[in-house]
N, CA and C atoms as an extended XYZ file, in Angstrom:
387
Properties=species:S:1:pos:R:3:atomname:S:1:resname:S:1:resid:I:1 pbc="F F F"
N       -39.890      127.086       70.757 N   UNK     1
C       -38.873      127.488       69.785 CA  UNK     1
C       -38.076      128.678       70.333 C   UNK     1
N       -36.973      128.707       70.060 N   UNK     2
C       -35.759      130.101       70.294 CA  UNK     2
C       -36.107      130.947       69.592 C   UNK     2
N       -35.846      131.985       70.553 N   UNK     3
C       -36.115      133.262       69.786 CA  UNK     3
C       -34.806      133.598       68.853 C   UNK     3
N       -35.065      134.080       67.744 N   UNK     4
C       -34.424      134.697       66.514 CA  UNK     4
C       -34.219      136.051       67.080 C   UNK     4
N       -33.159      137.033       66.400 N   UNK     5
C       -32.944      138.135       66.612 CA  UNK     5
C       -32.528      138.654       64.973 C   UNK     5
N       -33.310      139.056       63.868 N   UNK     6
C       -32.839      139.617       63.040 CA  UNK     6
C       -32.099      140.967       62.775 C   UNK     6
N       -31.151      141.222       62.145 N   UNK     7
C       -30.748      142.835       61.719 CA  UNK     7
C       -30.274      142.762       60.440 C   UNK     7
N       -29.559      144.167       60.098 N   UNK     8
C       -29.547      144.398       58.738 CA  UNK     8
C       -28.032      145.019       58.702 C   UNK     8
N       -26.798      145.116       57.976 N   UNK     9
C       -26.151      145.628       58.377 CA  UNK     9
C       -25.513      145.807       56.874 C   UNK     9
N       -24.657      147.052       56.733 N   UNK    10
C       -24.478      147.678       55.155 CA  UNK    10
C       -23.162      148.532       55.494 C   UNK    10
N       -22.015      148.425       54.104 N   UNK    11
C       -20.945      149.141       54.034 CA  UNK    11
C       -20.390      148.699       52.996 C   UNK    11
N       -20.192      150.337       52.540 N   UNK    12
C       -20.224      150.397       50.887 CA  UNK    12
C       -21.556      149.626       50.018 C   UNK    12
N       -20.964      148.771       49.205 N   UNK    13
C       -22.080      147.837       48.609 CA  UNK    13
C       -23.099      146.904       49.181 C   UNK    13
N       -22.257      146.468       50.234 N   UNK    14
C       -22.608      144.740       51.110 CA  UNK    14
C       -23.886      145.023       51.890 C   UNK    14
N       -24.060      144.184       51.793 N   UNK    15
C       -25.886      144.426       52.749 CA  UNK    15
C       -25.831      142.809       53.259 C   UNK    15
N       -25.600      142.610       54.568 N   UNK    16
C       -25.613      141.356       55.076 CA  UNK    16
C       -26.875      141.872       56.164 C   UNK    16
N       -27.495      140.382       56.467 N   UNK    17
C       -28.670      139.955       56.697 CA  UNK    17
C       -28.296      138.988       57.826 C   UNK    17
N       -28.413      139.425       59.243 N   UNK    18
C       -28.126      138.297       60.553 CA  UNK    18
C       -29.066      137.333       61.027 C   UNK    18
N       -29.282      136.654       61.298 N   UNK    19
C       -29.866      135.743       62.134 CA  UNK    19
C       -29.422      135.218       63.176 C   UNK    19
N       -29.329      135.892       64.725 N   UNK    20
C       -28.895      135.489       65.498 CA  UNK    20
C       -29.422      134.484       66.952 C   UNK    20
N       -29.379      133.512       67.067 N   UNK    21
C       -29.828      132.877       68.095 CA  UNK    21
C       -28.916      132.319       69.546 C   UNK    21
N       -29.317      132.163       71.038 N   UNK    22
C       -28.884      131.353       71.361 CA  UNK    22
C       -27.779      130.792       71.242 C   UNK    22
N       -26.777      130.164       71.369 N   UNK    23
C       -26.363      128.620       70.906 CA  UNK    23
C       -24.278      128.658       71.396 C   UNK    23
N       -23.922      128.264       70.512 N   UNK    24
C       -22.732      128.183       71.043 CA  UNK    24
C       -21.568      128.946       70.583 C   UNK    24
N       -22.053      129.563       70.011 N   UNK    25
C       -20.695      130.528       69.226 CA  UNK    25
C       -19.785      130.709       67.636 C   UNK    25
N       -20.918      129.332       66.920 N   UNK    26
C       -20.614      129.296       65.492 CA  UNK    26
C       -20.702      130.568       64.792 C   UNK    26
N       -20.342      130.853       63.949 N   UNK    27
C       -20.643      131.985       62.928 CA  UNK    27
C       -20.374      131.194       61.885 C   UNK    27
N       -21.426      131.228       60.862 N   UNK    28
C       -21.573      130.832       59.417 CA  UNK    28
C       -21.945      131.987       58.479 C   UNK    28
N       -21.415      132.275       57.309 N   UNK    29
C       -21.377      133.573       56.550 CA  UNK    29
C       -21.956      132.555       54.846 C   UNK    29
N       -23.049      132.848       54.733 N   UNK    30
C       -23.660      131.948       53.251 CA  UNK    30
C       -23.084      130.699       52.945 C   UNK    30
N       -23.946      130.007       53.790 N   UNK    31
C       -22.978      128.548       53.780 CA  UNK    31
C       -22.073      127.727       54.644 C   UNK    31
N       -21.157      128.756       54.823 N   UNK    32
C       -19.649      128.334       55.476 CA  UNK    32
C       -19.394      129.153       56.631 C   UNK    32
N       -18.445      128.189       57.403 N   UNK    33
C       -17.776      128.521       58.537 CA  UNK    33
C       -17.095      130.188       57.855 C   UNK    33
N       -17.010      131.251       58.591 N   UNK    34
C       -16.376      132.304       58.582 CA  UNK    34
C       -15.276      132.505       58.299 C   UNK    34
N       -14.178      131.177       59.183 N   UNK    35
C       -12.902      131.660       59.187 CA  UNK    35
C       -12.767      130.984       57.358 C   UNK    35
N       -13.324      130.099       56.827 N   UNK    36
C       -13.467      129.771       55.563 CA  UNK    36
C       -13.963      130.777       54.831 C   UNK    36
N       -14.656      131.466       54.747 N   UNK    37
C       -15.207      132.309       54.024 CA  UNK    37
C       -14.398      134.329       54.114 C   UNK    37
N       -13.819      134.271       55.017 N   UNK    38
C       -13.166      135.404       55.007 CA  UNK    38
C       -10.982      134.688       55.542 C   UNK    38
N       -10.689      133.924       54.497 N   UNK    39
C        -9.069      133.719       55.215 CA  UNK    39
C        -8.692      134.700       55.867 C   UNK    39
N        -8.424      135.662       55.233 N   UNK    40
C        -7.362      137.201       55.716 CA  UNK    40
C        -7.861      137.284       57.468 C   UNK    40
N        -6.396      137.385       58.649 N   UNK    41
C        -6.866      137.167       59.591 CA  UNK    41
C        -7.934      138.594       59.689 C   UNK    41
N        -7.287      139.854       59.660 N   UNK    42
C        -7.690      141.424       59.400 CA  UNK    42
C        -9.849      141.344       59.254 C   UNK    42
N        -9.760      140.272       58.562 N   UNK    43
C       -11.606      140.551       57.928 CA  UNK    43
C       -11.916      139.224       58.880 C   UNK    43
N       -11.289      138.432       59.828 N   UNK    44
C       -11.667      137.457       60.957 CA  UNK    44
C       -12.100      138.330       62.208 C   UNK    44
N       -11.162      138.908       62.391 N   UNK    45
C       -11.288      139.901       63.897 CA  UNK    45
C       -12.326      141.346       63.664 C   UNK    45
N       -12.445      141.977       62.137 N   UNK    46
C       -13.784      142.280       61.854 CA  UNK    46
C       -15.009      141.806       62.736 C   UNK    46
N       -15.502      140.528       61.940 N   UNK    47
C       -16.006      139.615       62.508 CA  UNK    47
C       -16.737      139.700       63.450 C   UNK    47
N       -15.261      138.900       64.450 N   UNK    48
C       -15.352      138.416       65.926 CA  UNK    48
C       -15.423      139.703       66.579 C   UNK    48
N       -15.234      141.274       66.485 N   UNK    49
C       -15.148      142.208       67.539 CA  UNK    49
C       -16.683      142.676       68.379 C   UNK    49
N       -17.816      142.500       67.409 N   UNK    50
C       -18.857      143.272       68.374 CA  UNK    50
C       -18.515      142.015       69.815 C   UNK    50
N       -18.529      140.843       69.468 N   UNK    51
C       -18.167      139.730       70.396 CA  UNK    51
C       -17.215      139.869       71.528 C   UNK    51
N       -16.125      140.110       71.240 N   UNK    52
C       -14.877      140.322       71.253 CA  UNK    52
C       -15.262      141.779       72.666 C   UNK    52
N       -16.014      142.710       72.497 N   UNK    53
C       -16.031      143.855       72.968 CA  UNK    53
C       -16.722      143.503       74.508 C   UNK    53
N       -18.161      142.616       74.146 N   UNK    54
C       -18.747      142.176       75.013 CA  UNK    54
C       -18.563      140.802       76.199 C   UNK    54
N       -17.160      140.256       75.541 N   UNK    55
C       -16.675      139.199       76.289 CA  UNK    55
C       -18.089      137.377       75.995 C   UNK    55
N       -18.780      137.980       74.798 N   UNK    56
C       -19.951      137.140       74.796 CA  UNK    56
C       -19.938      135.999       73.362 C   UNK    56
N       -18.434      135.580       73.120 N   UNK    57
C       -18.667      134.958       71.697 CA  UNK    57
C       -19.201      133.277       72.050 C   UNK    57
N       -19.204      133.011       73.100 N   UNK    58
C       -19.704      131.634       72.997 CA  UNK    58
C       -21.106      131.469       73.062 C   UNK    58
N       -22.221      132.628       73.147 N   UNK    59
C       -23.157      132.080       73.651 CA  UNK    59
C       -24.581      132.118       72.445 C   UNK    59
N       -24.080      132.963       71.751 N   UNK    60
C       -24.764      133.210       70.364 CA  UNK    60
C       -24.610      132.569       69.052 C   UNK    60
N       -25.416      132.052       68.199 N   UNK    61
C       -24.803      131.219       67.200 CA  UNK    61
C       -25.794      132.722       65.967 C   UNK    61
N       -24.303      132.558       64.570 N   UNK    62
C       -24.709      133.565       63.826 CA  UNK    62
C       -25.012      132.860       62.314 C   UNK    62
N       -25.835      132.946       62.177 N   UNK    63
C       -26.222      132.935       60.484 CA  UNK    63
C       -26.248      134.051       59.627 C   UNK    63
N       -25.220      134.594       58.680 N   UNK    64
C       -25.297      135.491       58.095 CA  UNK    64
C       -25.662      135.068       56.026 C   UNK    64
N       -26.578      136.046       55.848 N   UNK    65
C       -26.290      136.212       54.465 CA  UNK    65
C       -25.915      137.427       54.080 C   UNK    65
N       -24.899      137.617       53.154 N   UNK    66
C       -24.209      138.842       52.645 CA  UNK    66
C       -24.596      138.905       50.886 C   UNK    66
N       -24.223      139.657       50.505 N   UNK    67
C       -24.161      140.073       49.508 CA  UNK    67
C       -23.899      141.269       48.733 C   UNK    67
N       -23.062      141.170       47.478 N   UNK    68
C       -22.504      142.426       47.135 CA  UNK    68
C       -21.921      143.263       47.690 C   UNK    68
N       -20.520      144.117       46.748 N   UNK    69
C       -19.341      144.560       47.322 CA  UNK    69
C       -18.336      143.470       47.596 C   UNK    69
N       -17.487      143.987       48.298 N   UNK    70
C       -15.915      142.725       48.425 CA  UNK    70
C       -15.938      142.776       49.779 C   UNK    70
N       -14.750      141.781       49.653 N   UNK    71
C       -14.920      140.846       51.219 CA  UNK    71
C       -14.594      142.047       52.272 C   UNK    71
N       -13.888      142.824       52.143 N   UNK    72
C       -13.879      144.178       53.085 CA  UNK    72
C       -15.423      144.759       54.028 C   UNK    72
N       -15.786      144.797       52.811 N   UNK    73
C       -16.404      145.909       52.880 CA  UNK    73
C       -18.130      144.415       53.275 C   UNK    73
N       -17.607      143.262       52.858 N   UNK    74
C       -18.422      142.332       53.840 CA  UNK    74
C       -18.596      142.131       55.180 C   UNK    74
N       -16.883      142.197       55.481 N   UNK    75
C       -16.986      141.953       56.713 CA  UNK    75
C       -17.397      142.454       57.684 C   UNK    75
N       -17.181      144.111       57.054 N   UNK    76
C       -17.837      145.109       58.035 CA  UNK    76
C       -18.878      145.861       58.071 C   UNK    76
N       -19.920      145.013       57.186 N   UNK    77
C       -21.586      144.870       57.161 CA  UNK    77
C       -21.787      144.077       57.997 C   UNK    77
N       -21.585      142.876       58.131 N   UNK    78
C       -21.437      141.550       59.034 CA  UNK    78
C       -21.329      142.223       60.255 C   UNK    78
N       -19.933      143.035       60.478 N   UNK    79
C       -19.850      143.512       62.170 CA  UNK    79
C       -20.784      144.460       62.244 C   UNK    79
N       -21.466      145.425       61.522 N   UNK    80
C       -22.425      146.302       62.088 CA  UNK    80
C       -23.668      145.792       62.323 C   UNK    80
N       -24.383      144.478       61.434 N   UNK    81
C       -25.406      144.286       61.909 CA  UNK    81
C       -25.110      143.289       62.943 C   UNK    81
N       -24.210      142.410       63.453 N   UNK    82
C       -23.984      141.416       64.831 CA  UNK    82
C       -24.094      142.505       65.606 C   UNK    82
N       -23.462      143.768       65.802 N   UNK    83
C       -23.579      144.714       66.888 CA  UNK    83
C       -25.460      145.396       67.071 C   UNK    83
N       -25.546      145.363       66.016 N   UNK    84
C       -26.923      145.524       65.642 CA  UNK    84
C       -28.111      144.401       66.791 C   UNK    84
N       -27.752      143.503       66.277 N   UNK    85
C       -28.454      142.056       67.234 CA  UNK    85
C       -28.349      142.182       68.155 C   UNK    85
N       -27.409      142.311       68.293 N   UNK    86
C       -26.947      142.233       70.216 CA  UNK    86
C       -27.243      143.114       71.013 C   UNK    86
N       -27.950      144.429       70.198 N   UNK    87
C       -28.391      145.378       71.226 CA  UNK    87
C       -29.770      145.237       71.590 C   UNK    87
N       -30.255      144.417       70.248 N   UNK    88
C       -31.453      144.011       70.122 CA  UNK    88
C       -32.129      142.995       71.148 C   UNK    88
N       -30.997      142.224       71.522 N   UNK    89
C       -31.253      140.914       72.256 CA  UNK    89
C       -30.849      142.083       73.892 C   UNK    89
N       -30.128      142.629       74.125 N   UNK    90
C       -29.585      143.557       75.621 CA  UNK    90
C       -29.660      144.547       75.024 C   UNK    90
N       -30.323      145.427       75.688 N   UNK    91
C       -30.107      146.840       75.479 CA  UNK    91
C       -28.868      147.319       75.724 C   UNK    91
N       -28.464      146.838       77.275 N   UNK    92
C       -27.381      147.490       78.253 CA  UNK    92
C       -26.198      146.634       77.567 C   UNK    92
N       -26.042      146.327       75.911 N   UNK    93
C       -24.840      146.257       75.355 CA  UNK    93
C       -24.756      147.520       74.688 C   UNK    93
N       -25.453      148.356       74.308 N   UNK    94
C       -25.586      149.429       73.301 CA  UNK    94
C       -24.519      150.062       73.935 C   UNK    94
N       -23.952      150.663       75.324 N   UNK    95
C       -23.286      151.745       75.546 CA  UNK    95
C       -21.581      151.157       74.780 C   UNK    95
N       -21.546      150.038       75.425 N   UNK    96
C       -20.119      149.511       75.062 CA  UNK    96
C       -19.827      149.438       73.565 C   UNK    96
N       -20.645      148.871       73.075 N   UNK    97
C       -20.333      148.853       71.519 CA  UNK    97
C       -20.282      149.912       70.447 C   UNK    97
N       -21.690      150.830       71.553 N   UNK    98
C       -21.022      152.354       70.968 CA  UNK    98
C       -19.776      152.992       71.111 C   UNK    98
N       -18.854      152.859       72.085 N   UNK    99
C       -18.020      153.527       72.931 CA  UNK    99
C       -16.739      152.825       71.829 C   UNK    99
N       -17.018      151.752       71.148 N   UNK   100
C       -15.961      151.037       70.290 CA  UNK   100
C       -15.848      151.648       68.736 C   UNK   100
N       -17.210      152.585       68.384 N   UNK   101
C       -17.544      152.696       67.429 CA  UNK   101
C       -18.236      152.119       66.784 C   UNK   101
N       -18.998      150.770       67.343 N   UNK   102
C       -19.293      149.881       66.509 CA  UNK   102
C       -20.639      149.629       66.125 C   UNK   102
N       -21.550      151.032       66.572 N   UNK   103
C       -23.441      151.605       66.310 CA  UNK   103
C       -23.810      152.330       65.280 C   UNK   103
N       -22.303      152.685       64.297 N   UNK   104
C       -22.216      153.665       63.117 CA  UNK   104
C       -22.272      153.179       61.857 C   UNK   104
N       -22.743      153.686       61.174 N   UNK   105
C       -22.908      153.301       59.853 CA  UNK   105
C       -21.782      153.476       58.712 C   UNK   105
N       -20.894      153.088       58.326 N   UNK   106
C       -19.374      154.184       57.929 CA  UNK   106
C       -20.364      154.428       56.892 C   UNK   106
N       -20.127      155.598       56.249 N   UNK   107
C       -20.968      156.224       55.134 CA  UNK   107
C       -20.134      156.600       53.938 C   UNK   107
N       -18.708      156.011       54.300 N   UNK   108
C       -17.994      156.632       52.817 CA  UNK   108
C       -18.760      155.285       52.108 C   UNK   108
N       -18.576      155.573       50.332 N   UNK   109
C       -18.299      154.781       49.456 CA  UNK   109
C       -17.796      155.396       48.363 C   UNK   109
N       -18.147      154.826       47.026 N   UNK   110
C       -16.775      154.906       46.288 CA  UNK   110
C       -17.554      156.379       45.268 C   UNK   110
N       -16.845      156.872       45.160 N   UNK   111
C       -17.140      158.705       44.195 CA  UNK   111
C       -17.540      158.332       42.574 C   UNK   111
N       -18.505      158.369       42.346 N   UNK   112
C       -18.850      158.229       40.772 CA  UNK   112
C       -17.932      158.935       39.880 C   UNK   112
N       -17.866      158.266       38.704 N   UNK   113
C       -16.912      158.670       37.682 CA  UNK   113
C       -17.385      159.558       36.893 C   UNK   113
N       -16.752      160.801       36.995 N   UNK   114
C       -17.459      162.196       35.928 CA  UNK   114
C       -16.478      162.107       34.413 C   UNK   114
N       -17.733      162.287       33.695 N   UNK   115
C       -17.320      162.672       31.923 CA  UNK   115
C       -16.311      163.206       32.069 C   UNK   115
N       -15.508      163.003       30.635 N   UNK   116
C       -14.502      163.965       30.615 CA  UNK   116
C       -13.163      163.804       32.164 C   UNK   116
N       -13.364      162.629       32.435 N   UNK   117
C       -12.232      162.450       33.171 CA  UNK   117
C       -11.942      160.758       33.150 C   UNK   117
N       -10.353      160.334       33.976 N   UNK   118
C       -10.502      159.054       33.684 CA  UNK   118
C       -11.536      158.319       34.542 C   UNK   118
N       -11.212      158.873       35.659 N   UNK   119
C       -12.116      157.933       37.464 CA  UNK   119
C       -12.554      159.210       37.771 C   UNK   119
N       -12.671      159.343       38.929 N   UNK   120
C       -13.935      159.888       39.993 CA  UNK   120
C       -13.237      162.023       39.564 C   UNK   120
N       -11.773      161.925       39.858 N   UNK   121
C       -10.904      162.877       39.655 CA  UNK   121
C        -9.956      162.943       39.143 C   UNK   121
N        -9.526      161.729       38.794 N   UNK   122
C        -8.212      161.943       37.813 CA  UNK   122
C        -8.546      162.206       36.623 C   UNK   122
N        -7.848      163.154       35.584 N   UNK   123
C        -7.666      163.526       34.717 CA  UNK   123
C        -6.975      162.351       33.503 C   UNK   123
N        -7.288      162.966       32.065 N   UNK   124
C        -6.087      162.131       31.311 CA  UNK   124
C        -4.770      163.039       31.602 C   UNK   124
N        -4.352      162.313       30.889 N   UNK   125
C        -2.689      163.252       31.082 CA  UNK   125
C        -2.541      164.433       30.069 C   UNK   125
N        -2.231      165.219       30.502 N   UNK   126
C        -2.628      166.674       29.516 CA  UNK   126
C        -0.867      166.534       28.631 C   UNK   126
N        -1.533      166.610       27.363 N   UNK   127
C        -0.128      166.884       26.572 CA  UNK   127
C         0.287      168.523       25.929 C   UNK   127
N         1.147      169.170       26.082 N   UNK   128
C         0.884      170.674       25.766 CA  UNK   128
C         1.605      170.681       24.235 C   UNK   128
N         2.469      169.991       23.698 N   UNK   129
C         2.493      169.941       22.230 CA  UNK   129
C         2.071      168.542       21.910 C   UNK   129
């Protein structure tokens, strides 16, 4: 049997789950072909870049499950844990994909909404009479 390469990969909400093997270069995202599951080209090349960096998209086949958060902020759970795999499977990919940015965790998310306001910082509209 082929060896599996699992990782974990998270931004904002999304927590996608890789399964990477071997194979020919499919990427499937819960179900479906990728370019089906993310249209917008912008969240395609997401995607395809840890690939893209390493010159290596034909040789790996990807099974992803995602979940929670929006397709943004999917796609680029998806690219941190594929970069994730791949260092897993080569070490001596780690320098390049770092050098792209692509070993980081982005750590913004969204600012909780405080009492007494409308969102995170906006105010209501102050009326003076």
């Amino acid at each position: 049997m082929e060896k599996q390469t699992n990782a974990v990969g998270r931004r904002k909400e999304a927590v996608a789950r890789i399964y990477m093997s071997k194979g020919t270069g499919s990427i499937t995202v819960n179900g479906k072909e990728y370019k089906a599951y993310f249209p917008i080209m912008y969240l395609q090349n997401q995607v395809e870049l840890p690939f893209k960096t390493l010159d290596a998209s034909a040789s790996f086949d990807v099974v992803v499950n995602v979940q929670g958060g929006g397709p943004k902020g999917q796609a680029e759970a998806i690219k941190l844990g594929i970069a994730r795999a791949l260092c897993e499977v080569n070490p001596e990919f780690r320098p390049a994909l770092k050098k792209e940015g692509l070993m980081r965790r982005d750590p913004r998310s969204v600012e909780r909404k405080k009492f007494g306001k409308r969102k995170a910082r906006r105010s209501f509209q102050f009326s003076k009479r």
